[in-house]
Amino acid sequence: MNHLKKLAQAALALTFAVTLASPATAANRPTLKVGYAPGGGSVLTFIAKDQKLFEKEGIEVELVQFASSADGLNALNSGKVDVGISFGTAGPLTFISKGSDFTIIGGHLSGGHPVLALPAKAGQFKSIRDFKGKTVATPRIYTADIVWRGALKRAGLDPNKDVKIIELKNPSAVLEAVKAGKVDAGIGASSVLVKARESGVAIVGWSNDYFPNHPCCRIVAKGKAVKENPEAYRAFLRAVLQAEKLKAANPRLAVEENKKFLGMDESMAKEFTLEPHQHVQADPDKKGVKQMWEDMKSIDYLQTDLDVNRHINVELYRDALNELLRRNPKDKYFKNAKKIFARQNL
């Protein structure tokens, strides 16, 4: 009888050990609430969610949509979401300058914001200096606004004197101002690209023209949360890195995900997703973020002596990438991502 009892105890212990060693179930996986805006900067998370890459990496992700970057960043600041993925770069940096405990840990989108004008005025805008004396609508605190104003400054123009700037709440309001003829041009965003083309508005330039491959949608989290649970955020980055590889191999998948998550029809999703001026990449691009920080100070957007390096964490992304390479040491895509990381962050 004692022998049977010992066998039963051993079996129970083995079962317990196997349970501990098995992958986390949905009930005990950490959950990250991820905020996004309905623009072009969320597709990696959409792919990772739909292809169950988050679950593969041991976390659950709950998506929460916001109407604007400001709404999403306020939600992140108040703890209603854990991560922001498509709220630009200028927005998070503005919150950081005002004392928010934000940390940039990765990216989603670089470049890809159109400059808009009516067709009759399109020929007036061939270079950044052509904005002198013009009335231009911009969405304040949006990344494209900072990129454009910084370019004006580098071209020797004073954004406060040489251009009449009309600040509006969001890119949709900018598009409406251009359509109504209230301004000569508008600084748009990827979120209004398709609507602009459908309404016959001309695209006279791109944010990339003024700051090549500039960072836009950064992955942002609360600094304290990252310190308390770094593995959850590393897992998030591992998932979106794998999604980036999937998108590169199968662009059609990205089109389908934007159709599904953003409610787009086929033609709109295809044009929106495959626009060549948009570069989708999970790399945090610390150098680009720091340049934008300096641009924001140069145009008096920010008045601060804060060291922005304290709010950019590239170690989590580095660790996530190294783990994927440990699993697949010959993977060409991730080996190239490591070269990009060294160029953009070290």
Coordinates of C-alpha atoms in Angstrom, one line a residue:
M1 CA 0.0 0.0 0.0
N2 CA 2.9 2.3 0.9
H3 CA 4.4 1.5 -2.5
L4 CA 1.1 2.5 -4.3
K5 CA 0.9 5.7 -2.2
K6 CA 4.4 6.6 -3.2
L7 CA 3.7 6.0 -6.9
A8 CA 0.6 8.2 -6.7
Q9 CA 2.6 11.0 -5.0
A10 CA 5.3 10.7 -7.7
A11 CA 2.6 10.9 -10.5
L12 CA 1.1 14.0 -8.9
A13 CA 4.5 15.7 -8.6
L14 CA 5.2 14.9 -12.2
T15 CA 1.9 16.3 -13.3
F16 CA 2.6 19.5 -11.4
A17 CA 6.0 19.8 -12.9
V18 CA 4.7 19.4 -16.4
T19 CA 2.0 22.0 -15.7
L20 CA 4.7 24.5 -14.6
A21 CA 6.8 23.8 -17.7
S22 CA 4.0 24.1 -20.2
P23 CA 3.3 27.4 -22.1
A24 CA 1.1 29.9 -20.3
T25 CA -2.6 29.6 -20.8
A26 CA -4.8 32.5 -21.7
A27 CA -5.9 32.6 -18.0
N28 CA -2.4 33.3 -16.6
R29 CA -0.7 35.1 -19.5
P30 CA 0.0 38.8 -18.8
T31 CA -2.3 41.1 -20.7
L32 CA -1.3 44.3 -22.4
K33 CA -4.0 46.8 -23.4
V34 CA -2.7 48.4 -26.6
G35 CA -4.0 51.7 -27.9
Y36 CA -4.0 52.7 -31.5
A37 CA -5.4 55.4 -33.9
P38 CA -7.0 54.5 -37.2
G39 CA -4.0 55.3 -39.3
G40 CA -1.2 53.5 -41.1
G41 CA 1.0 52.9 -38.1
S42 CA -0.7 49.8 -36.5
V43 CA -0.4 47.1 -39.1
L44 CA 2.4 45.1 -37.3
T45 CA 0.3 44.8 -34.2
F46 CA -2.7 43.8 -36.3
I47 CA -0.7 41.0 -38.0
A48 CA 0.7 39.8 -34.7
K49 CA -2.7 39.8 -33.1
D50 CA -4.4 38.0 -36.0
Q51 CA -1.6 35.5 -36.5
K52 CA -1.5 34.7 -32.8
L53 CA 2.1 35.8 -32.4
F54 CA 1.4 37.4 -29.1
E55 CA 0.1 34.2 -27.7
K56 CA 3.1 32.4 -29.1
E57 CA 5.3 34.7 -27.1
G58 CA 3.3 34.3 -23.9
I59 CA 1.2 37.4 -23.7
E60 CA -2.4 38.5 -24.4
V61 CA -3.1 41.8 -26.2
E62 CA -6.3 43.7 -26.1
L63 CA -6.7 46.4 -28.7
V64 CA -8.3 49.8 -27.9
Q65 CA -9.0 52.3 -30.6
F66 CA -8.9 56.1 -30.1
A67 CA -10.1 58.9 -32.4
S68 CA -6.8 60.9 -32.1
S69 CA -3.3 60.6 -30.9
A70 CA -3.9 63.0 -28.1
D71 CA -6.8 60.9 -26.7
G72 CA -4.6 57.8 -26.9
L73 CA -1.7 59.4 -25.2
N74 CA -3.9 60.7 -22.4
A75 CA -5.2 57.2 -21.9
L76 CA -1.7 55.9 -21.7
N77 CA -0.7 58.6 -19.3
S78 CA -3.6 57.8 -17.0
G79 CA -3.0 54.0 -17.1
K80 CA -6.1 53.1 -19.1
V81 CA -3.8 51.4 -21.7
D82 CA -0.3 49.9 -21.4
V83 CA 1.1 50.6 -24.8
G84 CA 0.6 53.1 -27.6
I85 CA 1.6 52.1 -31.1
S86 CA 0.3 54.7 -33.6
F87 CA 0.4 58.0 -31.8
G88 CA 3.3 59.5 -33.7
T89 CA 6.7 60.7 -32.3
A90 CA 6.0 64.3 -31.7
G91 CA 3.0 63.6 -29.4
P92 CA 4.9 61.2 -27.1
L93 CA 7.8 63.6 -27.0
T94 CA 5.6 66.5 -26.1
F95 CA 4.1 64.5 -23.2
I96 CA 7.6 63.5 -22.1
S97 CA 8.7 67.2 -22.1
K98 CA 5.8 67.9 -19.7
G99 CA 6.7 65.2 -17.2
S100 CA 4.9 62.1 -18.4
D101 CA 6.6 58.8 -17.5
F102 CA 6.7 57.6 -21.1
T103 CA 9.4 55.4 -22.6
I104 CA 9.8 54.7 -26.4
I105 CA 10.7 51.0 -26.8
G106 CA 10.1 50.4 -30.6
G107 CA 8.5 51.6 -33.7
H108 CA 5.8 50.8 -36.3
L109 CA 6.0 53.4 -39.1
S110 CA 8.5 55.9 -40.6
G111 CA 7.7 58.6 -43.1
G112 CA 4.6 58.5 -45.3
H113 CA 2.7 61.7 -44.5
P114 CA 1.5 63.7 -47.5
V115 CA 1.5 67.5 -48.1
L116 CA -1.8 68.5 -49.6
A117 CA -3.0 71.3 -51.9
L118 CA -5.8 71.9 -54.5
P119 CA -4.7 70.9 -58.0
A120 CA -4.8 74.5 -59.1
K121 CA -2.1 75.4 -56.5
A122 CA 0.0 72.3 -56.7
G123 CA 2.6 73.8 -59.0
Q124 CA 3.4 76.4 -56.4
F125 CA 5.1 73.8 -54.1
K126 CA 8.3 72.4 -55.5
S127 CA 10.7 72.9 -52.5
I128 CA 10.5 73.7 -48.9
R129 CA 11.3 77.4 -49.6
D130 CA 8.1 77.7 -51.7
F131 CA 6.0 77.8 -48.5
K132 CA 7.3 81.3 -47.8
G133 CA 4.4 83.7 -47.8
K134 CA 1.8 81.0 -47.9
T135 CA -1.1 80.1 -45.6
V136 CA -0.7 76.5 -44.4
A137 CA -2.9 74.3 -42.1
T138 CA -1.1 71.9 -39.8
P139 CA -2.3 69.4 -37.2
R140 CA -0.5 70.6 -34.0
I141 CA 1.6 68.1 -32.1
Y142 CA 1.4 65.6 -35.0
T143 CA 4.8 64.3 -36.3
A144 CA 4.4 65.6 -39.8
D145 CA 3.9 69.1 -38.4
I146 CA 7.2 68.9 -36.6
V147 CA 9.0 67.5 -39.6
W148 CA 7.8 70.3 -41.8
R149 CA 8.5 73.1 -39.3
G150 CA 12.0 71.7 -38.7
A151 CA 12.6 71.7 -42.4
L152 CA 11.5 75.3 -42.7
K153 CA 14.0 76.3 -40.0
R154 CA 16.9 74.4 -41.7
A155 CA 16.0 76.2 -45.0
G156 CA 16.5 79.5 -43.3
L157 CA 12.8 80.3 -42.9
D158 CA 11.1 81.4 -39.7
P159 CA 7.9 79.3 -39.2
N160 CA 6.4 82.1 -37.0
K161 CA 7.1 85.0 -39.5
D162 CA 7.6 83.7 -43.0
V163 CA 4.5 81.4 -43.1
K164 CA 1.0 81.9 -41.9
I165 CA 0.3 78.8 -40.0
I166 CA -3.3 77.7 -39.1
E167 CA -3.2 75.1 -36.3
L168 CA -6.0 72.6 -36.4
K169 CA -6.9 69.7 -34.1
N170 CA -6.2 66.8 -36.5
P171 CA -5.3 65.8 -40.1
S172 CA -9.0 65.4 -41.1
A173 CA -9.6 69.1 -40.3
V174 CA -6.5 70.0 -42.3
L175 CA -7.9 68.1 -45.3
E176 CA -11.2 69.9 -45.0
A177 CA -9.4 73.3 -44.9
V178 CA -7.5 72.4 -48.1
K179 CA -10.6 71.2 -49.9
A180 CA -12.5 74.4 -48.9
G181 CA -9.7 76.6 -50.3
K182 CA -9.2 78.2 -46.9
V183 CA -5.4 77.6 -47.0
D184 CA -2.8 77.2 -49.7
A185 CA -1.6 73.9 -48.5
G186 CA -2.0 71.5 -45.6
I187 CA 0.4 69.2 -43.7
G188 CA -1.4 65.9 -43.7
A189 CA -0.9 62.5 -42.2
S190 CA -1.1 58.9 -43.4
S191 CA -4.6 58.6 -42.0
V192 CA -6.0 61.0 -44.6
L193 CA -4.0 59.8 -47.6
V194 CA -6.8 57.8 -49.2
K195 CA -9.5 60.4 -48.5
A196 CA -7.3 63.1 -50.0
R197 CA -6.9 61.2 -53.2
E198 CA -10.5 60.2 -53.4
S199 CA -11.5 63.9 -53.1
G200 CA -9.2 65.0 -55.8
V201 CA -6.7 66.9 -53.6
A202 CA -3.2 66.9 -55.0
I203 CA -0.2 65.5 -53.0
V204 CA 2.6 68.0 -53.5
G205 CA 5.2 66.5 -51.3
W206 CA 5.9 64.0 -48.5
S207 CA 7.3 64.3 -45.0
N208 CA 10.1 62.1 -46.2
D209 CA 11.2 64.9 -48.5
Y210 CA 12.0 67.1 -45.5
F211 CA 13.4 64.4 -43.1
P212 CA 14.2 61.1 -44.9
N213 CA 12.8 58.0 -43.2
H214 CA 11.9 60.1 -40.2
P215 CA 10.4 58.2 -37.2
C216 CA 6.7 58.4 -36.8
C217 CA 4.5 55.9 -34.9
R218 CA 6.7 54.8 -32.0
I219 CA 5.8 52.1 -29.5
V220 CA 5.4 53.9 -26.2
A221 CA 4.8 52.5 -22.7
K222 CA 5.0 53.8 -19.1
G223 CA 8.5 53.8 -17.8
K224 CA 7.5 52.3 -14.5
A225 CA 5.6 49.5 -16.1
V226 CA 8.5 48.6 -18.3
K227 CA 10.8 48.4 -15.3
E228 CA 8.3 46.2 -13.3
N229 CA 7.6 43.8 -16.1
P230 CA 10.2 44.0 -18.9
E231 CA 9.5 40.5 -20.2
A232 CA 5.9 41.3 -21.2
Y233 CA 7.3 44.2 -23.3
R234 CA 10.1 42.1 -24.7
A235 CA 7.5 39.5 -25.7
F236 CA 5.4 42.3 -27.4
L237 CA 8.5 43.3 -29.4
R238 CA 9.3 39.8 -30.4
A239 CA 5.8 39.4 -31.8
V240 CA 5.8 42.6 -33.8
L241 CA 9.3 41.8 -35.1
Q242 CA 8.0 38.5 -36.5
A243 CA 5.0 40.4 -37.9
E244 CA 7.4 42.7 -39.7
K245 CA 9.1 39.7 -41.3
L246 CA 5.7 38.3 -42.3
K247 CA 4.7 41.6 -43.9
A248 CA 7.9 41.8 -45.9
A249 CA 7.4 38.3 -47.2
N250 CA 3.7 38.7 -47.9
P251 CA 2.5 42.3 -48.3
R252 CA -1.0 40.9 -49.2
L253 CA -1.3 39.8 -45.6
A254 CA -0.9 43.4 -44.4
V255 CA -3.6 44.5 -46.8
E256 CA -6.0 42.0 -45.5
E257 CA -5.2 42.9 -41.9
N258 CA -5.9 46.6 -42.5
K259 CA -9.1 45.7 -44.2
K260 CA -10.2 43.6 -41.2
F261 CA -9.1 45.9 -38.4
L262 CA -9.7 49.3 -40.0
G263 CA -12.9 48.4 -41.9
M264 CA -11.5 49.4 -45.3
D265 CA -12.6 48.1 -48.7
E266 CA -10.2 46.4 -51.0
S267 CA -9.0 49.3 -53.1
M268 CA -8.6 51.6 -50.1
A269 CA -6.7 49.0 -48.1
K270 CA -4.4 48.2 -50.9
E271 CA -3.5 51.9 -51.7
F272 CA -3.2 52.7 -48.0
T273 CA -1.1 49.7 -47.0
L274 CA 1.3 49.6 -50.0
E275 CA 2.1 53.3 -50.3
P276 CA 5.9 53.3 -50.9
H277 CA 6.6 56.4 -48.9
Q278 CA 5.5 54.5 -45.7
H279 CA 8.2 52.4 -44.2
V280 CA 7.0 49.8 -41.6
Q281 CA 9.7 48.8 -39.1
A282 CA 9.7 47.8 -35.4
D283 CA 13.1 49.3 -34.7
P284 CA 13.0 52.2 -32.1
D285 CA 15.3 54.4 -34.2
K286 CA 16.8 56.3 -31.3
K287 CA 18.9 58.6 -33.5
G288 CA 15.8 59.7 -35.4
V289 CA 13.8 60.3 -32.2
K290 CA 16.6 62.4 -30.8
Q291 CA 16.8 64.5 -34.0
M292 CA 13.1 65.1 -33.8
W293 CA 13.5 66.1 -30.2
E294 CA 16.1 68.7 -31.2
D295 CA 13.9 69.9 -34.1
M296 CA 11.1 70.5 -31.6
K297 CA 13.3 72.6 -29.4
S298 CA 14.7 74.5 -32.3
I299 CA 11.2 75.7 -33.4
D300 CA 10.2 76.5 -29.8
Y301 CA 7.7 73.6 -29.6
L302 CA 9.6 72.5 -26.4
Q303 CA 11.3 74.5 -23.7
T304 CA 13.1 71.9 -21.7
D305 CA 16.6 70.8 -20.6
L306 CA 15.4 67.2 -20.1
D307 CA 17.7 64.4 -21.2
V308 CA 15.5 62.5 -23.7
N309 CA 17.9 59.6 -23.6
R310 CA 16.3 58.6 -20.3
H311 CA 13.0 58.1 -22.2
I312 CA 14.3 55.9 -25.0
N313 CA 14.8 52.2 -24.2
V314 CA 16.6 50.3 -27.0
E315 CA 17.7 47.4 -24.8
L316 CA 14.2 45.7 -24.9
Y317 CA 14.2 45.7 -28.7
R318 CA 17.8 44.5 -28.8
D319 CA 17.0 41.7 -26.4
A320 CA 13.9 40.7 -28.4
L321 CA 15.9 40.6 -31.6
N322 CA 18.7 38.6 -30.1
E323 CA 16.2 36.1 -28.8
L324 CA 14.8 35.6 -32.2
L325 CA 18.3 35.2 -33.6
R326 CA 19.1 32.7 -30.9
R327 CA 16.2 30.6 -32.1
N328 CA 17.0 31.1 -35.7
P329 CA 20.7 32.0 -36.0
K330 CA 20.7 31.8 -39.8
D331 CA 17.6 33.9 -40.3
K332 CA 18.6 36.6 -43.0
Y333 CA 15.7 38.9 -42.1
F334 CA 16.6 39.2 -38.5
K335 CA 20.3 39.4 -39.2
N336 CA 19.6 42.4 -41.4
A337 CA 17.4 43.9 -38.7
K338 CA 20.4 43.7 -36.4
K339 CA 22.4 45.8 -38.8
I340 CA 19.6 48.3 -39.1
F341 CA 19.5 48.4 -35.3
A342 CA 23.2 49.2 -35.0
R343 CA 22.9 52.0 -37.6
Q344 CA 19.8 53.7 -36.1
N345 CA 20.5 53.3 -32.4
L346 CA 24.1 52.8 -31.4

